[in-house]
Amino acid sequence: MKKHLWFGQMVSDSELEAQLKDDLSWIVQKSSFDSSLVIKVISNWSKFIDLEIDNNFLKDLREFCDEESLRNKIKKEIGGIGKLTMRRVNFKDNFFEKRSPLGVLTHILPGNSEGLSFLAAIEALIVGNLNIVKLSRSESNLSIELAQSLIESDHSGMIAKRLSFLRLSSSSPLLGSVLKLSQGVSAWGGDSALSAIRSKISAQTAFIPWGHKISFSLISNNATSEENLKKVAFDIIDLNQQACSSPQVLFYECESKEELQSFAEKLLPYLSQASKAKGPMALDMMERAELQNESLVFKFMDAQGEAFFFEDEDEDVRILGKMKTELTPSPLNRTIQLRPIQKSSLVKTLFPWREYLQTCGLACSDRREFLSWSECLLEAGVSRICLPGKMVESYAGEPHDGQFALEKFTKIVRLELPAGELCNTLFANSVVAPASGDHLMDKESFQEQRDNGEAHLYFKSGGSSGAPKISRFSYEDYHAQMQAAADGLITSGFDPLEDRVVNLFFGGGLYGGFLSFTTILEKLNAVQLPMGAIEDHEFLTSQIISLKVNTLFGMPSYIFQYLQSQQEE
């Protein structure tokens, strides 16, 4: 049965085994990679997906695959698409560096989040990795169907040669063969699962674990307002605490058991109200048994005076209270562990859990108190501090567990040229044909395009050949063009190591004027005097002579006028 998607083709177990054993052409015969083009293909494809997909996942998929979103991800995590091109480190030496894909990157993911495996592969694909995804036994065919649809939309052939989805058990010898060929393994799971995977790879293979985390809420004794209690209750009830960012423990700043119990009694109605609004839980036999067992234990401890147990009338929410300052896991499913805390004991309490800590939902009375607690939380190892009611929310480009994936999915490579050759970039991608359905703009269509809200810089033309026009640029486009212009200066003979520049362009809103050349020279780390087209020619001359400037940048008309007036000097 052909159940594996192997770089564009559905194959059987025996065909996959043959590929892994005898034929490594899938590794060595890859096409050249253009990140910008691949991102464009992914973004265009995501807008017109013709598959039966859950609407919530489809919305998340389109947001993730949006061109601006993917570009911003690369920019934030590794510095931008330009970092994937071999660029000169400085002009004193002939060293060049770039971010390069790890190579063959194997992904091992859980099956509890439909479509996550596809998104993980896209994340690593956009920086050029060759991705092999081991699908969970419980996962549907959605990721394979999405990958096939994406491959069909890509006329360049780059994506088909970098995406593979395999239906293999964790004990399959074929998985072992895949891991032996991998330069990196990105794995999700608990401690035992991650340890098992780590034991199957070589010491030199990059291991990128995404393990289980624990999160908690913390309320200072001055922040028990009705609004805060409602938000804390929402964090506990929402998603039934199944997310890593859901709270398992609630710390309350107090010193006595009476204070802690009083707070629990105050919180319980808000938990019950949030639970009713959420609706009943669908629990399996094991989950119900764990909740019943934990409840019985705490009821017994309550009777002995060692703890206290609160439950609402519907038996849907539970508070398990102890007068012991500790971070302890919850049985989840609307069950919160309640513990006392003092700021002086916070770091000591949390430090043993440092590698597991993720999110704290922090409720304080004012900004000063919030920052004081936050400082202790960060010192203890917490990677996310949120306002109450927002623990499971995130923003676009947020680090996952305090880390950026693309930093781990790439490595930095270097190259040294023989002395005497002056250039700024190597192996830059050649100009590619537009993706299907796109067209290159001419000057008129570029200037007449409507503002789509993505522009950050508005430059006017000089107006020498008609009425002035406004040209719009995003910062990313602006800096990409300034980098290209900087490369052009090198090609034309400018030497950033020796040449010293005075920038004499006019300082208005003109594209290609003073602002542009200030940026261009900054990208070359060149010595520059950003003077502008000043009228004080004598002062300008004194600076040129005293600072040993040998290069003038500016409009020919101004430079000619200036040189004439200062001819003798």
Coordinates of C-alpha atoms in Angstrom, one line a residue:
M1 CA 0.0 0.0 0.0
K2 CA 1.3 3.4 -0.9
K3 CA 0.9 5.3 2.3
H4 CA 4.0 7.6 2.4
L5 CA 4.5 10.9 0.6
W6 CA 8.1 10.7 -0.5
F7 CA 9.2 14.0 -2.1
G8 CA 6.2 14.3 -4.5
Q9 CA 5.4 10.6 -4.9
M10 CA 3.2 8.2 -2.9
V11 CA 5.3 5.1 -2.1
S12 CA 5.0 1.8 -0.3
D13 CA 7.1 0.5 2.6
S14 CA 9.3 -1.5 0.2
E15 CA 9.8 1.5 -2.2
L16 CA 10.7 3.7 0.8
E17 CA 13.2 1.1 2.0
A18 CA 14.8 1.0 -1.4
Q19 CA 15.1 4.8 -1.5
L20 CA 16.7 4.9 1.9
K21 CA 19.1 2.0 1.3
D22 CA 20.3 2.3 -2.3
D23 CA 19.4 5.6 -3.8
L24 CA 20.3 8.9 -2.1
S25 CA 19.5 11.1 -5.2
W26 CA 16.7 12.7 -3.1
I27 CA 19.5 14.3 -1.1
V28 CA 22.1 15.2 -3.6
Q29 CA 20.0 16.2 -6.6
K30 CA 18.0 19.1 -5.0
S31 CA 17.2 22.1 -7.1
S32 CA 18.6 25.5 -6.1
F33 CA 16.5 27.2 -3.4
D34 CA 14.9 30.6 -3.4
S35 CA 13.2 31.4 -0.1
S36 CA 11.4 34.4 -1.5
L37 CA 9.8 32.5 -4.3
V38 CA 8.8 29.5 -2.0
I39 CA 7.2 31.9 0.4
K40 CA 5.2 33.5 -2.4
V41 CA 4.1 30.1 -3.6
I42 CA 3.0 29.0 -0.1
S43 CA 1.1 32.3 0.5
N44 CA -0.7 32.2 -2.9
W45 CA -1.6 28.5 -2.4
S46 CA -3.0 29.1 1.1
K47 CA -5.5 31.7 -0.1
F48 CA -7.2 29.1 -2.5
I49 CA -7.0 25.8 -0.6
D50 CA -9.6 23.4 -2.1
L51 CA -9.8 20.8 0.7
E52 CA -12.4 20.0 3.4
I53 CA -10.7 21.6 6.4
D54 CA -12.0 22.7 9.8
N55 CA -12.7 26.4 9.6
N56 CA -10.7 27.3 12.7
F57 CA -7.6 25.4 11.4
L58 CA -8.0 26.9 8.0
K59 CA -7.9 30.4 9.5
D60 CA -4.8 29.5 11.5
L61 CA -3.2 27.9 8.4
R62 CA -3.8 31.0 6.2
E63 CA -2.5 33.3 8.9
F64 CA 0.7 31.2 9.3
C65 CA 1.3 30.9 5.6
D66 CA 0.7 34.5 4.8
E67 CA 3.6 36.0 2.9
E68 CA 4.1 38.9 5.3
S69 CA 3.8 36.5 8.3
L70 CA 6.5 34.2 6.9
R71 CA 8.8 37.0 6.0
N72 CA 8.4 38.6 9.4
K73 CA 9.1 35.2 11.0
I74 CA 12.4 34.9 9.1
K75 CA 13.3 38.5 9.9
K76 CA 12.6 38.2 13.6
E77 CA 14.2 34.8 14.1
I78 CA 17.4 34.9 11.9
G79 CA 17.5 38.5 10.7
G80 CA 15.7 38.4 7.4
I81 CA 15.9 36.6 4.0
G82 CA 19.1 38.4 3.2
K83 CA 20.8 36.3 5.9
L84 CA 20.4 33.3 3.7
T85 CA 22.8 34.8 1.1
M86 CA 26.5 34.6 1.6
R87 CA 27.6 38.2 2.6
R88 CA 30.9 39.8 3.5
V89 CA 31.5 40.0 7.3
N90 CA 33.6 43.2 6.9
F91 CA 35.9 44.8 4.4
K92 CA 39.1 44.3 6.4
D93 CA 39.0 40.6 5.7
N94 CA 37.7 38.4 2.9
F95 CA 35.4 36.3 5.1
F96 CA 31.8 35.7 4.1
E97 CA 28.9 34.2 6.2
K98 CA 25.3 33.1 5.8
R99 CA 22.6 31.1 7.5
S100 CA 22.3 27.7 5.9
P101 CA 19.8 24.9 6.3
L102 CA 20.8 22.0 8.5
G103 CA 20.1 19.6 5.6
V104 CA 17.9 16.6 6.2
L105 CA 15.6 17.6 9.1
T106 CA 13.3 14.9 10.6
H107 CA 10.2 16.0 12.5
I108 CA 8.5 13.7 15.1
L109 CA 5.3 15.2 16.4
P110 CA 2.3 14.2 18.6
G111 CA -1.0 13.5 17.0
N112 CA -3.1 15.6 19.4
S113 CA -3.1 18.7 17.2
E114 CA -4.5 18.2 13.7
G115 CA -2.3 19.7 11.0
L116 CA 0.6 20.7 13.4
S117 CA 3.0 18.4 11.5
F118 CA 2.3 20.2 8.2
L119 CA 2.9 23.6 9.8
A120 CA 6.1 22.3 11.4
A121 CA 7.4 21.2 8.0
I122 CA 6.5 24.6 6.4
E123 CA 8.4 26.4 9.2
A124 CA 11.6 24.5 8.3
L125 CA 11.0 24.5 4.6
I126 CA 11.1 28.3 4.2
V127 CA 14.8 28.3 5.1
G128 CA 15.7 25.5 2.7
N129 CA 15.7 22.3 4.8
L130 CA 14.8 18.9 3.3
N131 CA 12.0 17.9 5.7
I132 CA 10.9 14.4 6.6
V133 CA 7.9 14.2 8.9
K134 CA 7.0 11.1 10.9
L135 CA 3.2 11.2 11.3
S136 CA 1.6 10.0 14.5
R137 CA -0.4 6.7 14.3
S138 CA -3.6 8.7 15.4
E139 CA -3.1 11.5 12.8
S140 CA -5.4 11.7 9.8
N141 CA -4.3 12.2 6.2
L142 CA -4.7 15.9 6.4
S143 CA -1.0 16.8 6.4
I144 CA -0.4 14.6 3.4
E145 CA -3.3 16.1 1.5
L146 CA -2.1 19.6 2.3
A147 CA 1.4 18.8 1.1
Q148 CA 0.2 17.2 -2.1
S149 CA -2.0 20.3 -2.8
L150 CA 0.9 22.6 -2.1
I151 CA 3.3 20.6 -4.3
E152 CA 0.8 20.7 -7.2
S153 CA 0.7 24.5 -7.0
D154 CA 4.5 24.9 -7.2
H155 CA 5.7 25.1 -10.8
S156 CA 9.4 25.6 -9.7
G157 CA 9.7 22.1 -8.3
M158 CA 11.5 23.3 -5.2
I159 CA 8.9 22.3 -2.7
A160 CA 8.3 18.7 -3.9
K161 CA 12.0 18.0 -3.4
R162 CA 11.9 19.2 0.2
L163 CA 8.7 17.7 1.7
S164 CA 8.1 14.1 2.8
F165 CA 5.5 12.7 5.2
L166 CA 5.9 9.1 6.4
R167 CA 3.5 6.8 8.2
L168 CA 5.9 4.9 10.4
S169 CA 5.7 3.5 13.9
S170 CA 8.4 4.6 16.4
S171 CA 9.8 1.1 16.4
S172 CA 10.1 0.8 12.6
P173 CA 13.6 0.0 11.2
L174 CA 12.7 2.5 8.4
L175 CA 12.5 5.3 11.0
G176 CA 16.0 4.3 12.2
S177 CA 17.3 4.6 8.6
V178 CA 15.8 8.0 8.3
L179 CA 17.3 9.2 11.6
K180 CA 20.8 7.9 10.5
L181 CA 20.5 10.2 7.4
S182 CA 19.3 13.2 9.3
Q183 CA 21.4 16.2 10.2
G184 CA 18.7 17.4 12.7
V185 CA 15.8 15.9 14.5
S186 CA 13.0 18.1 15.8
A187 CA 10.9 16.1 18.3
W188 CA 7.8 16.9 20.5
G189 CA 6.8 14.9 23.5
G190 CA 7.3 14.0 27.2
D191 CA 10.7 13.3 28.9
S192 CA 10.6 9.5 28.2
A193 CA 9.6 9.9 24.6
L194 CA 12.3 12.5 24.0
S195 CA 15.0 10.4 25.7
A196 CA 14.0 7.4 23.5
I197 CA 14.4 9.5 20.4
R198 CA 17.7 11.0 21.5
S199 CA 19.1 7.5 22.1
K200 CA 18.4 6.6 18.4
I201 CA 20.5 9.4 16.9
S202 CA 24.2 10.1 16.7
A203 CA 25.9 12.5 19.1
Q204 CA 26.6 14.9 16.2
T205 CA 23.0 15.1 15.0
A206 CA 21.3 18.3 16.1
F207 CA 18.6 17.4 18.5
I208 CA 15.8 20.0 18.9
P209 CA 13.4 18.9 21.7
W210 CA 10.0 20.6 22.3
G211 CA 9.1 19.0 25.7
H212 CA 6.2 19.3 28.1
K213 CA 6.0 22.5 30.1
I214 CA 4.2 23.6 33.3
S215 CA 2.4 27.0 33.8
F216 CA 0.8 28.7 36.7
S217 CA -1.1 31.7 37.9
L218 CA 0.0 34.1 40.7
I219 CA -2.2 36.6 42.5
S220 CA -0.8 39.1 44.9
N221 CA -2.8 39.8 48.1
N222 CA -3.8 43.2 46.8
A223 CA -5.2 42.0 43.5
T224 CA -8.2 39.9 44.4
S225 CA -10.7 42.1 42.6
E226 CA -13.8 40.6 40.9
E227 CA -12.3 41.4 37.5
N228 CA -9.0 39.6 38.3
L229 CA -10.8 36.6 39.8
K230 CA -13.0 36.2 36.6
K231 CA -9.9 36.3 34.4
V232 CA -7.9 33.8 36.5
A233 CA -10.9 31.5 36.5
F234 CA -11.1 31.8 32.7
D235 CA -7.5 30.8 32.3
I236 CA -8.1 27.7 34.5
I237 CA -11.3 26.6 32.7
D238 CA -10.4 27.5 29.1
L239 CA -9.2 24.5 27.1
N240 CA -9.6 22.4 30.3
Q241 CA -6.0 23.1 31.1
Q242 CA -4.8 21.0 28.1
A243 CA -2.4 23.6 26.7
C244 CA 1.1 24.0 28.0
S245 CA 0.3 27.6 28.8
S246 CA -2.7 26.7 30.9
P247 CA -2.3 27.1 34.7
Q248 CA -1.9 23.9 36.8
V249 CA -1.1 25.8 40.0
L250 CA -2.4 29.0 41.5
F251 CA -0.2 30.8 43.9
Y252 CA -1.7 33.3 46.3
E253 CA 0.4 35.7 48.3
C254 CA -0.5 34.9 51.9
E255 CA 0.9 33.6 55.2
S256 CA -1.8 31.6 56.9
K257 CA -4.1 28.7 56.1
E258 CA -7.1 30.8 57.0
E259 CA -6.2 33.4 54.3
L260 CA -5.6 30.7 51.7
Q261 CA -9.0 29.0 52.5
S262 CA -10.8 32.3 52.5
F263 CA -9.3 33.0 49.0
A264 CA -10.4 29.6 47.8
E265 CA -14.0 30.2 48.9
K266 CA -13.9 33.5 47.1
L267 CA -12.6 32.0 43.9
L268 CA -14.9 28.9 43.7
P269 CA -18.0 30.7 42.4
Y270 CA -16.0 32.3 39.6
L271 CA -14.6 28.9 38.6
S272 CA -18.1 27.4 38.6
Q273 CA -19.5 30.3 36.5
A274 CA -16.7 30.0 33.9
S275 CA -17.3 26.2 33.8
K276 CA -21.0 26.5 33.2
A277 CA -20.3 29.0 30.4
K278 CA -17.8 26.6 28.8
G279 CA -20.1 23.6 28.9
P280 CA -19.6 20.0 30.1
M281 CA -16.3 18.2 29.5
A282 CA -16.0 15.0 27.5
L283 CA -13.7 12.8 29.7
D284 CA -12.6 9.2 29.1
M285 CA -12.5 6.6 31.8
M286 CA -8.8 7.2 32.7
E287 CA -9.3 10.9 33.1
R288 CA -12.4 10.4 35.3
A289 CA -10.5 7.9 37.4
E290 CA -7.6 10.2 37.9
L291 CA -9.9 13.1 39.0
Q292 CA -11.8 10.8 41.4
N293 CA -8.6 9.5 42.9
E294 CA -7.1 12.9 43.4
S295 CA -10.4 14.2 44.9
L296 CA -10.6 11.3 47.4
V297 CA -7.0 11.8 48.5
F298 CA -7.6 15.5 49.2
K299 CA -10.9 14.8 50.9
F300 CA -9.1 12.5 53.2
M301 CA -6.3 15.0 53.8
D302 CA -9.0 17.7 54.4
A303 CA -10.5 15.5 57.1
Q304 CA -7.0 15.1 58.7
G305 CA -6.5 18.9 58.6
E306 CA -3.5 18.5 56.2
A307 CA -5.2 20.1 53.2
F308 CA -8.5 21.4 52.0
F309 CA -10.8 20.4 49.1
F310 CA -13.4 22.6 47.4
E311 CA -15.7 21.5 44.6
D312 CA -18.7 23.2 43.0
E313 CA -22.2 21.7 43.2
D314 CA -22.0 20.2 39.7
E315 CA -18.7 18.5 40.6
D316 CA -17.1 20.1 37.5
V317 CA -14.4 22.3 39.1
R318 CA -12.0 21.5 42.0
I319 CA -9.6 23.4 44.2
L320 CA -6.9 21.3 45.8
G321 CA -5.4 23.4 48.6
K322 CA -2.3 22.9 50.7
M323 CA -0.4 25.2 53.1
K324 CA 2.8 24.1 51.4
T325 CA 4.8 26.3 49.0
E326 CA 5.4 24.1 46.1
L327 CA 4.9 23.7 42.3
T328 CA 3.0 20.5 41.8
P329 CA 1.3 19.2 38.6
S330 CA -2.5 19.1 38.4
P331 CA -4.7 16.3 37.1
L332 CA -6.0 19.0 34.8
N333 CA -9.6 19.1 33.5
R334 CA -10.7 22.2 35.6
T335 CA -8.7 21.2 38.7
I336 CA -6.4 23.8 40.2
Q337 CA -3.7 23.2 42.8
L338 CA -3.8 26.2 45.3
R339 CA -0.6 27.1 47.2
P340 CA 0.7 30.0 49.3
I341 CA 3.6 32.1 48.1
Q342 CA 5.9 34.9 49.3
K343 CA 8.1 36.9 47.1
S344 CA 11.1 35.9 49.2
S345 CA 10.5 32.2 48.5
L346 CA 9.5 32.4 44.9
V347 CA 12.9 31.7 43.2
K348 CA 13.7 28.9 45.6
T349 CA 10.3 27.3 45.0
L350 CA 10.4 27.5 41.2
F351 CA 14.1 26.9 40.5
P352 CA 14.0 23.0 40.6
W353 CA 11.4 23.2 37.8
R354 CA 13.4 25.8 35.7
E355 CA 13.7 23.7 32.5
Y356 CA 9.9 23.0 32.6
L357 CA 8.6 26.5 33.4
Q358 CA 6.7 28.3 30.7
T359 CA 3.9 30.8 31.5
C360 CA 2.8 32.7 34.5
G361 CA -0.5 34.6 34.5
L362 CA 0.3 37.4 37.0
A363 CA -2.3 39.6 38.7
C364 CA -1.1 42.5 40.7
S365 CA -2.5 45.7 42.1
D366 CA -0.3 48.2 40.2
R367 CA 2.5 48.4 37.7
R368 CA 5.2 48.7 40.3
E369 CA 4.1 45.5 42.0
F370 CA 3.8 43.8 38.7
L371 CA 7.4 44.6 37.7
S372 CA 8.7 43.6 41.1
W373 CA 7.1 40.1 40.9
S374 CA 8.1 39.8 37.2
E375 CA 11.7 40.3 38.0
C376 CA 11.6 37.4 40.4
L377 CA 9.7 35.2 38.0
L378 CA 12.2 35.8 35.2
E379 CA 15.1 35.1 37.5
A380 CA 13.4 31.8 38.4
G381 CA 13.2 30.7 34.8
V382 CA 9.7 31.6 33.6
S383 CA 9.7 32.4 29.8
R384 CA 6.3 34.0 29.5
I385 CA 4.6 36.5 31.8
C386 CA 1.0 37.3 30.9
L387 CA -1.9 39.3 32.2
P388 CA -4.7 37.2 33.8
G389 CA -7.2 35.9 31.2
K390 CA -4.6 35.9 28.5
M391 CA -2.3 32.9 29.3
V392 CA -3.2 30.8 26.2
E393 CA -3.1 33.8 23.8
S394 CA 0.0 34.6 21.7
Y395 CA 1.1 37.2 19.2
A396 CA 2.5 36.7 15.7
G397 CA 6.1 35.7 15.8
E398 CA 6.2 34.9 19.6
P399 CA 9.0 32.6 20.6
H400 CA 8.0 29.0 21.5
D401 CA 9.1 28.1 25.0
G402 CA 11.5 31.0 24.9
Q403 CA 13.2 29.9 21.7
F404 CA 13.1 30.7 17.9
A405 CA 12.8 27.6 15.8
L406 CA 14.6 29.0 12.7
E407 CA 17.7 29.6 14.8
K408 CA 17.8 25.9 15.5
F409 CA 16.8 24.8 12.0
T410 CA 19.8 26.6 10.4
K411 CA 23.5 26.9 11.0
I412 CA 26.1 29.6 10.1
V413 CA 28.5 28.7 7.4
R414 CA 31.6 30.8 6.3
L415 CA 33.8 31.1 3.3
E416 CA 37.1 33.0 2.6
L417 CA 38.0 34.4 -0.8
P418 CA 41.6 34.8 -2.0
A419 CA 43.0 38.3 -1.3
G420 CA 42.4 41.0 -3.9
E421 CA 38.8 40.3 -4.9
L422 CA 36.4 43.0 -3.7
C423 CA 32.7 42.1 -3.6
N424 CA 29.9 42.2 -1.0
T425 CA 27.8 39.1 -1.8
L426 CA 28.2 35.6 -3.2
F427 CA 25.8 33.0 -4.7
A428 CA 22.9 35.4 -4.7
N429 CA 19.8 33.9 -6.2
S430 CA 19.3 34.8 -9.9
V431 CA 16.2 36.7 -10.9
V432 CA 13.3 34.2 -11.1
A433 CA 10.2 34.3 -13.2
P434 CA 7.1 35.6 -11.3
A435 CA 4.9 32.9 -9.7
S436 CA 1.9 31.8 -11.8
G437 CA -0.7 34.6 -12.0
D438 CA 1.7 37.4 -11.0
H439 CA 3.1 40.0 -13.3
L440 CA 6.0 42.5 -13.0
M441 CA 4.8 46.1 -12.6
D442 CA 5.9 48.8 -15.0
K443 CA 6.7 52.3 -13.6
E444 CA 3.2 53.6 -14.1
S445 CA 1.4 50.7 -12.4
F446 CA 3.8 50.8 -9.5
Q447 CA 3.2 54.5 -8.9
E448 CA -0.6 54.2 -9.3
Q449 CA -1.1 51.2 -6.9
R450 CA -3.4 51.8 -4.0
D451 CA -2.2 52.0 -0.5
N452 CA -2.8 48.5 1.0
G453 CA -1.7 49.5 4.5
E454 CA 1.7 47.7 4.3
A455 CA 3.7 50.8 3.3
H456 CA 5.9 52.5 5.9
L457 CA 7.9 55.0 3.8
Y458 CA 6.4 57.4 1.3
F459 CA 8.9 59.0 -1.1
K460 CA 8.1 61.6 -3.7
S461 CA 9.7 61.8 -7.2
G462 CA 11.6 64.9 -8.3
G463 CA 8.8 65.9 -10.6
S464 CA 11.3 66.9 -13.3
S465 CA 9.3 65.0 -16.0
G466 CA 5.8 65.9 -14.7
A467 CA 3.9 66.3 -11.5
P468 CA 5.6 64.7 -8.5
K469 CA 4.5 61.1 -7.7
I470 CA 4.5 59.2 -4.4
S471 CA 6.2 55.8 -4.2
R472 CA 5.4 53.6 -1.3
F473 CA 7.8 51.1 0.3
S474 CA 7.7 48.8 3.3
Y475 CA 10.8 49.0 5.5
E476 CA 11.8 45.5 4.3
D477 CA 11.6 46.5 0.6
Y478 CA 13.5 49.7 1.3
H479 CA 16.4 48.0 3.1
A480 CA 16.5 45.3 0.4
Q481 CA 16.9 47.9 -2.2
M482 CA 19.5 49.9 -0.2
Q483 CA 21.5 46.7 0.2
A484 CA 21.3 46.1 -3.5
A485 CA 22.5 49.7 -4.1
A486 CA 25.4 49.1 -1.6
D487 CA 26.4 46.0 -3.6
G488 CA 26.3 48.2 -6.7
L489 CA 28.7 50.8 -5.2
I490 CA 31.2 48.0 -4.6
T491 CA 30.8 46.8 -8.2
S492 CA 31.4 50.4 -9.4
G493 CA 34.7 50.7 -7.5
F494 CA 33.8 52.2 -4.2
D495 CA 36.1 50.8 -1.4
P496 CA 34.5 51.1 2.1
L497 CA 37.9 50.3 3.7
E498 CA 39.7 53.2 2.1
D499 CA 37.1 55.7 0.8
R500 CA 35.7 58.5 3.1
V501 CA 32.5 60.0 1.9
V502 CA 30.6 63.3 2.3
N503 CA 26.9 62.9 1.6
L504 CA 25.8 66.1 -0.2
F505 CA 22.4 65.0 -1.4
F506 CA 19.4 67.1 -0.6
G507 CA 17.5 66.1 2.5
G508 CA 13.9 66.2 1.3
G509 CA 11.5 63.3 0.8
L510 CA 13.3 62.2 -2.4
Y511 CA 13.9 58.5 -2.9
G512 CA 17.5 57.9 -3.8
G513 CA 18.5 61.1 -2.0
F514 CA 20.1 62.0 1.3
L515 CA 18.3 59.4 3.4
S516 CA 18.8 56.6 0.9
F517 CA 22.6 57.1 0.7
T518 CA 23.0 57.5 4.4
T519 CA 21.4 54.0 4.7
I520 CA 23.5 52.6 1.8
L521 CA 26.8 53.8 3.4
E522 CA 25.7 52.4 6.8
K523 CA 25.2 49.0 5.2
L524 CA 28.8 49.2 4.0
N525 CA 30.1 50.4 7.4
A526 CA 31.7 53.2 5.5
V527 CA 33.1 56.5 7.0
Q528 CA 30.6 59.2 6.0
L529 CA 29.8 62.8 6.7
P530 CA 26.0 63.2 6.3
M531 CA 26.2 67.0 5.5
G532 CA 23.4 67.4 2.9
A533 CA 23.5 70.1 0.2
I534 CA 24.6 72.9 2.7
E535 CA 25.1 76.5 1.6
D536 CA 28.2 77.0 3.7
H537 CA 30.8 75.9 1.2
E538 CA 33.7 77.1 3.2
F539 CA 32.8 75.0 6.2
L540 CA 32.2 72.0 4.0
T541 CA 35.7 72.4 2.4
S542 CA 37.3 72.7 5.8
Q543 CA 35.7 69.4 6.9
I544 CA 36.6 67.6 3.7
I545 CA 40.3 68.6 4.1
S546 CA 40.6 68.0 7.9
L547 CA 38.8 64.7 7.8
K548 CA 40.5 63.5 4.6
V549 CA 37.4 62.9 2.6
N550 CA 38.1 61.6 -0.9
T551 CA 34.6 60.9 -2.2
L552 CA 31.6 63.2 -2.9
F553 CA 28.1 61.9 -3.2
G554 CA 25.4 64.3 -4.4
M555 CA 23.5 65.8 -7.3
P556 CA 25.9 66.8 -10.2
S557 CA 24.5 70.3 -10.3
Y558 CA 25.3 70.9 -6.6
I559 CA 28.7 69.3 -6.8
F560 CA 29.7 71.3 -9.9
Q561 CA 28.6 74.5 -8.2
Y562 CA 30.4 73.7 -5.0
L563 CA 33.7 72.7 -6.7
Q564 CA 33.6 75.9 -8.8
S565 CA 33.2 78.0 -5.7
Q566 CA 36.0 76.2 -3.8
Q567 CA 38.3 75.6 -6.8
E568 CA 41.4 77.1 -5.1
E569 CA 41.0 75.3 -1.8

